[in-house]
Coordinates of C-alpha atoms in Angstrom, one line a residue:
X1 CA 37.4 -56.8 -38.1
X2 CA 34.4 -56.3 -40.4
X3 CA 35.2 -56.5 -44.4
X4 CA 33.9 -53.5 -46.3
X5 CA 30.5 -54.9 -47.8
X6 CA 31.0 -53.0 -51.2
X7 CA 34.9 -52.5 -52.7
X8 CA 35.7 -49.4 -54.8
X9 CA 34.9 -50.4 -57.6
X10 CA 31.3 -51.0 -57.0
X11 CA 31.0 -47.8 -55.1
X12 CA 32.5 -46.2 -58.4
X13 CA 29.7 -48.2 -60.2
X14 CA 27.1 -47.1 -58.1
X15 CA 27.8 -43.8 -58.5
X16 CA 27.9 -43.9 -62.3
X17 CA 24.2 -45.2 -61.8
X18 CA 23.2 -42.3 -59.8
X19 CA 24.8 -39.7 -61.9
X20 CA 22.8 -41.5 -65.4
X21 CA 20.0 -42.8 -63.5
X22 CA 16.9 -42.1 -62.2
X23 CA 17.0 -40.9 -58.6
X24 CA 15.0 -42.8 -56.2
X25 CA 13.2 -39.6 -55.2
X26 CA 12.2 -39.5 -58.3
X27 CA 11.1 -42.5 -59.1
X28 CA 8.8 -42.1 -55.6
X29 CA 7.3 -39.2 -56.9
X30 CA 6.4 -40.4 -60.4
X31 CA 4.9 -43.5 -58.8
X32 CA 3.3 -41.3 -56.3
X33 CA 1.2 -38.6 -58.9
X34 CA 0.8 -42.6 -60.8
X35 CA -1.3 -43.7 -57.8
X36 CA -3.0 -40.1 -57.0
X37 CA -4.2 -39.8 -60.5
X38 CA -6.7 -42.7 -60.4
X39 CA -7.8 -41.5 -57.1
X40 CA -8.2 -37.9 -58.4
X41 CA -10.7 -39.3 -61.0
X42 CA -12.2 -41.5 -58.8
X43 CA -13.0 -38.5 -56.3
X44 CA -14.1 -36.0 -58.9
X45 CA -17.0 -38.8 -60.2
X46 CA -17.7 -39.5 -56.7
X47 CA -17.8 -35.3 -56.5
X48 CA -20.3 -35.4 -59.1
X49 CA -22.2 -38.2 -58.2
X50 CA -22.8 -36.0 -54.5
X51 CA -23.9 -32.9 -56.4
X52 CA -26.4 -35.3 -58.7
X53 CA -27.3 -37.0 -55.4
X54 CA -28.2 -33.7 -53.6
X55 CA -30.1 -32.2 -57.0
X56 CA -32.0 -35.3 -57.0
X57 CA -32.8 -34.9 -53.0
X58 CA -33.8 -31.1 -53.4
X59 CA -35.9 -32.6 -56.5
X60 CA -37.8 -35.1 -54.4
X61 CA -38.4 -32.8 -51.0
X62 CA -39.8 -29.9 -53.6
X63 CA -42.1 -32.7 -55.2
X64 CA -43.3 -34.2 -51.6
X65 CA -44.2 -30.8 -50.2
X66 CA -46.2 -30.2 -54.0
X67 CA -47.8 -33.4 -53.0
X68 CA -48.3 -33.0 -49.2
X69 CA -49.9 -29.7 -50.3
X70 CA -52.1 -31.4 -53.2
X71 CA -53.5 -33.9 -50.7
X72 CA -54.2 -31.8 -48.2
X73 CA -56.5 -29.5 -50.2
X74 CA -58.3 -32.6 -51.7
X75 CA -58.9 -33.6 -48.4
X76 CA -60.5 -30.8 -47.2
X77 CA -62.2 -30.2 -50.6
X78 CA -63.4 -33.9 -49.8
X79 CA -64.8 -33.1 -46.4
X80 CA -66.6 -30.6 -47.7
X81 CA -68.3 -32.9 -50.5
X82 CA -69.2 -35.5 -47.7
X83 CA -70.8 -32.3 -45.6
X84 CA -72.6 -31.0 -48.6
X85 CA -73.5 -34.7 -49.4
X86 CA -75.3 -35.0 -45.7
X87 CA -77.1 -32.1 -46.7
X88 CA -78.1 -33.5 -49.8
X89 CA -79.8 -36.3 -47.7
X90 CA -81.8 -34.4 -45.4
X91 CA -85.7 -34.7 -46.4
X92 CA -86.0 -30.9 -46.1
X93 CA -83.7 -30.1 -49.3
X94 CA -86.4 -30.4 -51.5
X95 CA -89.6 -30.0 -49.1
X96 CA -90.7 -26.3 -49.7
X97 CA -92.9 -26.3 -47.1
X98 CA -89.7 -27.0 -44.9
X99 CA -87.5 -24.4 -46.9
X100 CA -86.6 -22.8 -43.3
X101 CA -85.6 -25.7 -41.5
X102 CA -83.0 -26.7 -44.3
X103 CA -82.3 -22.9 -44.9
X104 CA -81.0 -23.5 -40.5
X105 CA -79.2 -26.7 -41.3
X106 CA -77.2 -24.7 -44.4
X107 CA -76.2 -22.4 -41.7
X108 CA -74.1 -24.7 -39.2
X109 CA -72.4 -26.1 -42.4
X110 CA -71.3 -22.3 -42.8
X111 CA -70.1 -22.4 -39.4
X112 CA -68.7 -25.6 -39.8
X113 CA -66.9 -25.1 -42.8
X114 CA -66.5 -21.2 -43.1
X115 CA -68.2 -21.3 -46.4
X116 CA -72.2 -20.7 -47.6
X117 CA -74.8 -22.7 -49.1
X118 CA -76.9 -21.9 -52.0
X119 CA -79.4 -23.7 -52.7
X120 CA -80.6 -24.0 -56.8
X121 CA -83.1 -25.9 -59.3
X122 CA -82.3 -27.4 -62.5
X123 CA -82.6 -24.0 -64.2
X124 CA -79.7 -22.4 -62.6
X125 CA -82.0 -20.5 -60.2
X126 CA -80.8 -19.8 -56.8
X127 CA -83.3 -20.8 -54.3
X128 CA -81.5 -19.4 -51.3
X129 CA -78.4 -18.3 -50.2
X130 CA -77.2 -18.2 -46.6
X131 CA -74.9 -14.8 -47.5
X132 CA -78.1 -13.2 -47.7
X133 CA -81.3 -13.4 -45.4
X134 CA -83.9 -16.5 -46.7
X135 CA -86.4 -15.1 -49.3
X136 CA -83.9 -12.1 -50.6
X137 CA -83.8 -11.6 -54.3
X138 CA -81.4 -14.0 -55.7
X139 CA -79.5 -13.9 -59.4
X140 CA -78.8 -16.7 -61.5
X141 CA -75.8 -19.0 -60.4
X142 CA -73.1 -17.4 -62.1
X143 CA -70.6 -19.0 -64.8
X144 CA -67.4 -19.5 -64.4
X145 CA -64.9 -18.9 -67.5
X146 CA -63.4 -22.4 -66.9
X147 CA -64.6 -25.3 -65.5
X148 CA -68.2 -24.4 -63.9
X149 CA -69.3 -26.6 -60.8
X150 CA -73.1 -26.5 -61.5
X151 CA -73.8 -27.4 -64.9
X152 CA -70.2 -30.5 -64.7
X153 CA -72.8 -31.8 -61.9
X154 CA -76.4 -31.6 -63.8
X155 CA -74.3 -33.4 -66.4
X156 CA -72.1 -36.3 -64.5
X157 CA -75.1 -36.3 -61.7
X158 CA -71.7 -36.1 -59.6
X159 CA -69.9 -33.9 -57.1
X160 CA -67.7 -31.3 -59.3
X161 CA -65.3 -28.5 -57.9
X162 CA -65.1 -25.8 -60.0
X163 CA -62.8 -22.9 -61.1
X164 CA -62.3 -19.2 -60.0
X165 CA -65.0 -17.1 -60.2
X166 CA -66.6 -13.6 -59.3
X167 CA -69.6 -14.1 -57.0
X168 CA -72.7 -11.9 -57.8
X169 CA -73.4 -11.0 -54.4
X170 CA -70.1 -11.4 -52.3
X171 CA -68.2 -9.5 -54.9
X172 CA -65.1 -11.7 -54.5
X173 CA -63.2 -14.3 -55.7
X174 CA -64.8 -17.8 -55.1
X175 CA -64.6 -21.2 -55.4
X176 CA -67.9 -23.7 -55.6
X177 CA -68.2 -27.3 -55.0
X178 CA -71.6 -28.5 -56.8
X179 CA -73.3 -31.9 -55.6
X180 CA -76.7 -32.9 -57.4
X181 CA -79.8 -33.5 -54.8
X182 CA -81.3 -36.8 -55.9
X183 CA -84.8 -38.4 -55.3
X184 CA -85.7 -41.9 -56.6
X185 CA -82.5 -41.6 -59.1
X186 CA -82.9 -38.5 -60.8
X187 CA -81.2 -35.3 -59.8
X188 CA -84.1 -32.5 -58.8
X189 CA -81.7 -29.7 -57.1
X190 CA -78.2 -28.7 -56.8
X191 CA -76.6 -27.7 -53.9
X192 CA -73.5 -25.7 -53.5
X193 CA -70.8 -24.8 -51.0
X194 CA -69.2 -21.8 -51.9
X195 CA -65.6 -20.6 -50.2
X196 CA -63.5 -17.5 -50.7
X197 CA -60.2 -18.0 -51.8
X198 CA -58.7 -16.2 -49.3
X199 CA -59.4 -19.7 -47.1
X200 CA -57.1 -21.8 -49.3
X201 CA -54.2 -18.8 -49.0
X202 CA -55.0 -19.1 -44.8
X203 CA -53.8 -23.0 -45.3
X204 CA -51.1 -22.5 -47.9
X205 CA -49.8 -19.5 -45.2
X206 CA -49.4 -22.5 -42.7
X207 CA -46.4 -24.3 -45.2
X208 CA -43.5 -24.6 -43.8
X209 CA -41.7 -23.7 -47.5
X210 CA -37.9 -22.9 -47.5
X211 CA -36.8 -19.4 -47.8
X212 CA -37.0 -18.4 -51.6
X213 CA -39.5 -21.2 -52.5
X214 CA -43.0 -20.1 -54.0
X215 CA -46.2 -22.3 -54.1
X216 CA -49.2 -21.7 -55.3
X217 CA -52.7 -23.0 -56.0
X218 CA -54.4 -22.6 -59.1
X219 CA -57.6 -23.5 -60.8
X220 CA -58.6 -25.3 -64.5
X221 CA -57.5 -21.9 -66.0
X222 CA -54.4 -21.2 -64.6
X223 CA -56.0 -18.7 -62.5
X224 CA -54.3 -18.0 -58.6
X225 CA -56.7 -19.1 -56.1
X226 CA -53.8 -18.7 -53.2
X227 CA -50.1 -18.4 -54.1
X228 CA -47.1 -17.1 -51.2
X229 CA -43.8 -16.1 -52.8
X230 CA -40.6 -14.0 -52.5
X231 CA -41.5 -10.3 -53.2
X232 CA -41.2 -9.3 -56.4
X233 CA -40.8 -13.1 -58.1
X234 CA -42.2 -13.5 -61.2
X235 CA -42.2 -17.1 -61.9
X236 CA -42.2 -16.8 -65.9
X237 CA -38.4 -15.6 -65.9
X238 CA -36.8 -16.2 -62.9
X239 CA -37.4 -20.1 -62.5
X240 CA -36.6 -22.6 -65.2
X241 CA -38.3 -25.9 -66.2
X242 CA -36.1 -27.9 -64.0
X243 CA -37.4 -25.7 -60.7
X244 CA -40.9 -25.8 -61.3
X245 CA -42.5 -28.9 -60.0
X246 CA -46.6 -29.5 -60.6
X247 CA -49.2 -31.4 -59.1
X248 CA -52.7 -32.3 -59.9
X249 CA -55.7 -32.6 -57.8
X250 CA -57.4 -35.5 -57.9
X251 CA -60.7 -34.0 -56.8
X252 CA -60.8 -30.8 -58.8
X253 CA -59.3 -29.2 -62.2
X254 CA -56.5 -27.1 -60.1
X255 CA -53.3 -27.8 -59.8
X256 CA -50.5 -26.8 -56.8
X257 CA -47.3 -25.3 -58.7
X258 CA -43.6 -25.1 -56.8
X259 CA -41.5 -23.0 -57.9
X260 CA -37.8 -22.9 -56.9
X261 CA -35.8 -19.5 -58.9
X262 CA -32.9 -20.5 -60.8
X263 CA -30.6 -18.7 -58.1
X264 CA -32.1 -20.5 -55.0
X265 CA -32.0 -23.8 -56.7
X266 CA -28.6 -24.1 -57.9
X267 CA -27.4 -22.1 -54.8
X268 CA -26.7 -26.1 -52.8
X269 CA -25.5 -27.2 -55.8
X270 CA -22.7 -24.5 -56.4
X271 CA -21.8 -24.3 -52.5
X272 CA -21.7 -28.3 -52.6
X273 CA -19.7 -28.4 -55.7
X274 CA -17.4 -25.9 -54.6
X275 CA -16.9 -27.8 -51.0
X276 CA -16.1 -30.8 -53.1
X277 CA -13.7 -29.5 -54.9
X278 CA -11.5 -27.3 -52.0
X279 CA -11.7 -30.8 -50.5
X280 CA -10.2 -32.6 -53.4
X281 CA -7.9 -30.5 -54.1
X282 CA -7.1 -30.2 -50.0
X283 CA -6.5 -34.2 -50.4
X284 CA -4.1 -34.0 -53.4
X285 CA -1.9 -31.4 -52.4
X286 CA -1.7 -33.3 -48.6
X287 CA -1.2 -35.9 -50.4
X288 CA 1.4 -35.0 -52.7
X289 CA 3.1 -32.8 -50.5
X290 CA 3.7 -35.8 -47.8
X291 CA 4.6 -38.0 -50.4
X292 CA 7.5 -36.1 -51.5
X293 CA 8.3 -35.4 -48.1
X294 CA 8.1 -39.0 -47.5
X295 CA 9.8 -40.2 -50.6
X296 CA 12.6 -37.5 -49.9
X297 CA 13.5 -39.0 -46.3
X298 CA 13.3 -43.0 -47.9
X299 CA 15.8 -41.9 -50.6
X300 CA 18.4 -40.8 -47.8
X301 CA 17.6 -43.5 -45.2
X302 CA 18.2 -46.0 -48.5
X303 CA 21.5 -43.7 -49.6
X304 CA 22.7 -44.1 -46.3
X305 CA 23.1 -48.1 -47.1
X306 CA 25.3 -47.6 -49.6
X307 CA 27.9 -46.4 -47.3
X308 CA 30.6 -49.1 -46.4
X309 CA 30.7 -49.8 -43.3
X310 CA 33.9 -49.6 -41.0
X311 CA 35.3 -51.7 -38.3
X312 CA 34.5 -49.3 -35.4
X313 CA 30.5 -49.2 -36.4
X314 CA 28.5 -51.6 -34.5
X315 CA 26.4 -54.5 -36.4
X316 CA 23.1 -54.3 -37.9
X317 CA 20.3 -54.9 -36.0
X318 CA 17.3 -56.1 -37.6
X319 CA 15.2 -52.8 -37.9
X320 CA 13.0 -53.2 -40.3
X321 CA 10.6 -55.7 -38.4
X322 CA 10.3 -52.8 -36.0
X323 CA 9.6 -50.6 -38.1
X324 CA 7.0 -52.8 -40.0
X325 CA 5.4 -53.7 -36.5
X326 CA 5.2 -49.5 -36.5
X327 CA 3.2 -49.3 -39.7
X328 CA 1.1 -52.0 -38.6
X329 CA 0.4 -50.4 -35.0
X330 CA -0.4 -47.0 -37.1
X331 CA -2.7 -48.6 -39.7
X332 CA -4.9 -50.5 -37.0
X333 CA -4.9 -47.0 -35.3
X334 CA -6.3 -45.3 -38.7
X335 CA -8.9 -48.4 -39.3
X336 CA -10.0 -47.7 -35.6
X337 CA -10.4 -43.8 -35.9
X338 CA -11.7 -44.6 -39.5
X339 CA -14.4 -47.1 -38.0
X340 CA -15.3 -44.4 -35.8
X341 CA -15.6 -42.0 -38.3
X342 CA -17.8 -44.0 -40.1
X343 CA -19.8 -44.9 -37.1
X344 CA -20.2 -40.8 -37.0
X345 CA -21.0 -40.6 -40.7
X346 CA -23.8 -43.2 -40.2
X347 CA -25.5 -41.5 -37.5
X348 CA -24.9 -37.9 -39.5
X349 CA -26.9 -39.9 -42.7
X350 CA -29.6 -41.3 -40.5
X351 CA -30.6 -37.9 -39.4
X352 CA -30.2 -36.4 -42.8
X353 CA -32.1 -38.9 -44.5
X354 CA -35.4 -38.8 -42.2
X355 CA -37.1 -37.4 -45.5
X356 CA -36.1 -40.4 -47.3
X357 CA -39.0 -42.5 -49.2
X358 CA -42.3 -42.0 -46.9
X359 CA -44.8 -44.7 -46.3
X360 CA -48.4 -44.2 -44.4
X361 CA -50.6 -47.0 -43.0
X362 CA -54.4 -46.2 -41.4
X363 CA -54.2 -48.4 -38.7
X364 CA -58.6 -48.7 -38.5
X365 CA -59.1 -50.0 -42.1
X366 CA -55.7 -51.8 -42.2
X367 CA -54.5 -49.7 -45.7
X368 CA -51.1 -49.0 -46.3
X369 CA -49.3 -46.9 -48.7
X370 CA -45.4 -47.6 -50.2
X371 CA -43.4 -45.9 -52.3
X372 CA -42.8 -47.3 -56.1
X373 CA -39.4 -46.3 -55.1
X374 CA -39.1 -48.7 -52.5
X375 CA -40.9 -51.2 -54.6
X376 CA -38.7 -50.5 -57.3
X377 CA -35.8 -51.3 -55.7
X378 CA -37.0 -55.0 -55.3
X379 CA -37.7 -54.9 -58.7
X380 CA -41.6 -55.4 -58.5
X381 CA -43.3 -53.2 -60.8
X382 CA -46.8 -51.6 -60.0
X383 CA -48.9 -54.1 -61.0
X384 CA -47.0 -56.9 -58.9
X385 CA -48.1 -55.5 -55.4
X386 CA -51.8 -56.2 -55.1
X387 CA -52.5 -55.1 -51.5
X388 CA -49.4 -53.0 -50.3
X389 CA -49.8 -53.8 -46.8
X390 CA -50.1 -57.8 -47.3
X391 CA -47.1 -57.7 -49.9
X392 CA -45.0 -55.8 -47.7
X393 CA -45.3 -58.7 -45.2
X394 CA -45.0 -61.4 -47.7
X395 CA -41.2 -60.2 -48.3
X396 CA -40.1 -59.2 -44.9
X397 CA -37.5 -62.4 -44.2
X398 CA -38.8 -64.9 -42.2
X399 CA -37.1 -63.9 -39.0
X400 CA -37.8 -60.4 -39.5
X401 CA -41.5 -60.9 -39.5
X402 CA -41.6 -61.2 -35.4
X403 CA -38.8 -58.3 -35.1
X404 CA -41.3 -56.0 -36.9
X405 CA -44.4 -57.3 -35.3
X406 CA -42.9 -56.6 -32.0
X407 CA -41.9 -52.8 -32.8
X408 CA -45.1 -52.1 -34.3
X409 CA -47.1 -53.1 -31.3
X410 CA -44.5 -51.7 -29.0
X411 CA -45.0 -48.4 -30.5
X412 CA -48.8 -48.3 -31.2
X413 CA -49.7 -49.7 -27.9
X414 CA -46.8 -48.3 -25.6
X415 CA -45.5 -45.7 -27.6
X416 CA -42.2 -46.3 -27.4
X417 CA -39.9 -45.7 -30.7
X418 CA -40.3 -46.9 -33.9
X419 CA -37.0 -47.5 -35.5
X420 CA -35.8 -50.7 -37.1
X421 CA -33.4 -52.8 -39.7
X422 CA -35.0 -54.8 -41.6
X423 CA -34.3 -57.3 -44.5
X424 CA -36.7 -57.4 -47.7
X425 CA -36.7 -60.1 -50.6
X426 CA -36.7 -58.7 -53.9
X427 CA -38.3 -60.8 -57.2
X428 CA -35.0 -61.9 -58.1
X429 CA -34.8 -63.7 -54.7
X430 CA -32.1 -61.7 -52.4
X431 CA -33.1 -60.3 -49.7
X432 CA -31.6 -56.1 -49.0
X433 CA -31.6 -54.6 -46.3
X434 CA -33.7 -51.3 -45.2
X435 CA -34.0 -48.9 -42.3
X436 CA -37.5 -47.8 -41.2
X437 CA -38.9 -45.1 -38.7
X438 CA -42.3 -44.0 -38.1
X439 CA -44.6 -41.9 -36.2
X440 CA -48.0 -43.2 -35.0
X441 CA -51.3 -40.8 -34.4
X442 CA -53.3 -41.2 -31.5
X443 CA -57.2 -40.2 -31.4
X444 CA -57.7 -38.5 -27.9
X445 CA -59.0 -41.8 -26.4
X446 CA -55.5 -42.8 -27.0
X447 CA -56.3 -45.5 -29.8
X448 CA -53.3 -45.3 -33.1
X449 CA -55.7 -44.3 -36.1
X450 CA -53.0 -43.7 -38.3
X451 CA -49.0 -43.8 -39.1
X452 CA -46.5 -42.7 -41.4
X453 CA -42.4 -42.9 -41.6
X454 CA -39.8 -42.8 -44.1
X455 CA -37.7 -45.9 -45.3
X456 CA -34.4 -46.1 -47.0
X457 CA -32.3 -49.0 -48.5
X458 CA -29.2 -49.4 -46.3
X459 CA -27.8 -52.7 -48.0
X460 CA -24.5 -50.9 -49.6
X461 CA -23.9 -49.9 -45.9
X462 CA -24.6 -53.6 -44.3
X463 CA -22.0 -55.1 -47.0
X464 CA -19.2 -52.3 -46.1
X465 CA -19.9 -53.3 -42.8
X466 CA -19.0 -56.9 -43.4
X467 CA -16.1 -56.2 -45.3
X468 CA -14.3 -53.6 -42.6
X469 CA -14.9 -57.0 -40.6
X470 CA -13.2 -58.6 -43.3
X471 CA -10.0 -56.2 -43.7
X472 CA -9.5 -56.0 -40.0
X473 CA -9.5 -59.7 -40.0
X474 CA -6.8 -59.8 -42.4
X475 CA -4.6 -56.7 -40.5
X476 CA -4.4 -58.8 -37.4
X477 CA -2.9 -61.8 -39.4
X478 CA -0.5 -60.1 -40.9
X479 CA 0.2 -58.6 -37.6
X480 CA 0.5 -62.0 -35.8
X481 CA 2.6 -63.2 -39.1
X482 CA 5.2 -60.1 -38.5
X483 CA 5.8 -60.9 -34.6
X484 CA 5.9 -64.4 -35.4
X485 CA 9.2 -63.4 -37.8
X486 CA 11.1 -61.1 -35.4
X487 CA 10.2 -64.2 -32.6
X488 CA 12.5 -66.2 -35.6
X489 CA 15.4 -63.7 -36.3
X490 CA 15.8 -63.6 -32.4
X491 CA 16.4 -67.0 -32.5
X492 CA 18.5 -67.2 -35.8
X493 CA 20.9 -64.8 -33.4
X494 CA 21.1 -67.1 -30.5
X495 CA 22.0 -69.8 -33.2
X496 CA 25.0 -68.0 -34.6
X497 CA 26.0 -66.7 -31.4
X498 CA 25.8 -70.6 -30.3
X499 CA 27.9 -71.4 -33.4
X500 CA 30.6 -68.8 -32.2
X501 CA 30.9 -70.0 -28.7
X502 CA 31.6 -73.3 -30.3
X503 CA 34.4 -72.2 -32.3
X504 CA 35.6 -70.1 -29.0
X505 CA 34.8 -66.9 -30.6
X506 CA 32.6 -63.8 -28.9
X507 CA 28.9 -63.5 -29.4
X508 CA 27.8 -61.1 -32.4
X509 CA 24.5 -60.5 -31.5
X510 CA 23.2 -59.0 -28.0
X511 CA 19.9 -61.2 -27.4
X512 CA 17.2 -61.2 -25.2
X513 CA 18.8 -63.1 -21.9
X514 CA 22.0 -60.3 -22.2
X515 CA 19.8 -56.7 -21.6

């Protein structure tokens, strides 16, 4: 016959501690809001951190597409030069006697280009003009309010673009792009291409700009030479300093201008911050609420140990390794559909971050163009790089180098994908490590001219990775240390029941070799 583990008077003691005390569901939940706190700060910086994060994203696209737009109009502003520059060369510019012939040549520039030829002396005086029939009265070259292409090339005895202006015979806004006509160094003619603006709005119509987004293209003055935006937006009060984002040609006085209204810029920012916090607040109450439910059912399951036992209730078994084998079984279950989870979340940031820091490389003259970004975050500064495309090799890690050779010529000779983990040493000596993906350009005899991609730093990512190897490491220890113990209370029971039989008494403990 069992003996009652507790006598009355330590039941009566007991329950003079529960009646002053502090309940053990109590103290569960207090310990409980004690661990959620810390996480509840931790969540809301890493809350704001995402909303910075995506404000600094929407920052960079709206500065790449100013960009992307800025270069494109200098290059075509620079194939015009070079086609106005051919011009220049030919030995009829400045042969009267051969006036006709050039007047011909101005003509399939016009067709070339979609914009006319006039053709002027030092004095300002048009010679011809291909608007108008060869030998047709002609004003003078008109003046610009701004920045005026003729006279910025007499003086420089260099190409010049200039600003906005009315033209005297088209009677429409135009553009002009001067270049000097030299013989034997000194300048003896001008010749101009001349383009209505309604070309540059045709390329700025070709944009692909987000809904609520306005960009346009302005000269020296501030004047619009193409501009597409909402109806009715007036950029002067509906977008603020933080939504306007300017770039500079570096051919011309203009300018390209983004503009992003107040409303459609913080609009990600409010639905992002908002999602954030449902979610956090989602967790807490979860979190709280299954605590307390948790807490409640420990505090009887322990209450119910208080209880003395009597002689007709059968002995303890040894429950808790079970149970602890249970929690181990669920936690490797969570780490595996957390794994996978963040197996999901990688692919979902791979796709998302495809506009991350873009690099371009011509492929016939062997230049390359990086990011300071990406330099910056191996701590070189601008005037450690030299030539970008032999530095970028210089850091790859020596058993990168054939890796990346290898992709490259895959993709450039057989077109298959470009896509590829990489590590890079910094100047302080560690290598990170960074994704890369690119698309080549193939001419149409099927040689790569030219290729550009987007590169991101994925070393935070590569160390998690290591230590979720780490942590699952250590699970399965402590797994193969907690069947290791119930191996050892099984055998303490065949020990005492051993000692029993010794002494002639019954066995106490059912083991293994009795079910």
């Amino acid at each position: 016959m069992h003996q009652p583990l507790f006598s009355e008077t330590d039941a009566r003691t007991r329950r003079g501690i529960r009646l002053s005390g502090m309940s053990l569901h109590g103290f569960l939940t207090r310990l409980i809001w004690l661990c959620i706190v810390p996480l509840i700060l931790v969540a809301s910086y890493l809350a704001i951190d995402s909303i910075r994060t995506i404000q600094s994203e929407l920052d960079a696209e709206a500065a790449n597409l100013a960009k992307n737009f800025a270069t494109a109009i200098d290059q075509q502003l620079e194939a015009r030069v070079s086609a106005l520059k051919m011009l220049v060369a030919s030995p009829a510019a400045d042969d009267i006697l051969r006036r006709k012939d050039f007047y011909q040549e101005a003509q399939a520039f016009r067709q070339g280009f979609g914009g006319h030829v006039v053709l002027a002396d030092l004095e300002m005086r048009m010679l011809f003009n291909t608007r108008v029939p060869l030998g047709a009265a002609l004003p003078m070259l008109p003046r610009p309010k701004g920045r005026a292409a003729a006279p910025e090339a007499l003086q420089t005895g260099a190409p010049a673009v200039g600003d906005v202006f009315l033209g005297p015979i088209a009677e429409e806004q135009l553009v002009a792009i001067a270049v000097p006509g030299k013989r034997e160094g000194m300048t003896s003619f001008l010749l101009l291409g001349v383009f209505e603006t309604r070309q540059f709005q045709s390329r700025l119509d070709q944009v692909a700009l987000p809904a609520g987004w306005s960009l346009a293209l302005v000269d020296g003055n501030g004047a619009t030479i193409a501009r597409r935006a909402p109806p009715g937006m007036d950029g002067a009060t509906a977008v603020d300093g933080s939504g306007r984002f300017v770039v500079k040609s570096a051919l011309s006085p203009w300018s390209v201008v983004l503009e992003i209204p107040r409303g459609v810029y913080r609009a990600p920012l409010v639905t992002a911050a908002s999602a954030l916090a449902i979610l956090i607040l989602g967790a807490i109450l979860t979190g709280v609420l299954g605590g307390m439910v948790a807490s409640r059912r420990l505090g009887e399951s322990m209450a119910s140990l208080a209880k003395t036992p009597t002689p007709d209730d059968p002995p303890p078994d040894i429950a808790e390794i079970a149970v602890v084998r249970r929690v181990l079984d669920e936690a490797a279950t969570k780490r595996a559909n957390a794994e996978a989870g963040l197996r999901e979340s990688e692919q979902r940031f791979r796709l998302a971050a495809s506009a991350g820091q873009v690099w371009d490389w011509n492929i016939v003259t062997n230049e390359a163009g990086f990011p300071q970004e990406f330099w910056g975050q191996l701590g070189y500064a601008a005037a450690d790089i030299g030539n970008p495309a032999d530095m970028f090799e210089s850091v790859l890690h020596p058993e990168d180098i054939p890796l990346w050779q290898q992709a490259m010529k895959d993709h450039v000779t057989r077109r298959l994908p470009y896509d590829l983990d990489y590590r890079a040493r910094a100047k302080s000596g560690e290598y990170r490590w960074f994704h890369t993906s690119g698309q080549a350009h193939w001419d149409e005899t099927g040689r790569a001219t030219y290729m550009a991609g987007t590169t991101f730093d994925i070393t935070e990512r590569k160390r998690a990775e290591q230590t979720n190897r780490e942590q699952l490491d250590e699970l399965v220890r402590w797994r193969d240390l907690m069947l290791g113990r119930e191996e050892r209370v099984l055998q303490l029971k065949a020990e005492v029941n051993e000692l029993l039989a010794r002494q002639s008494q019954p066995a106490r403990y059912a083991t293994g070799d009795d079910k």
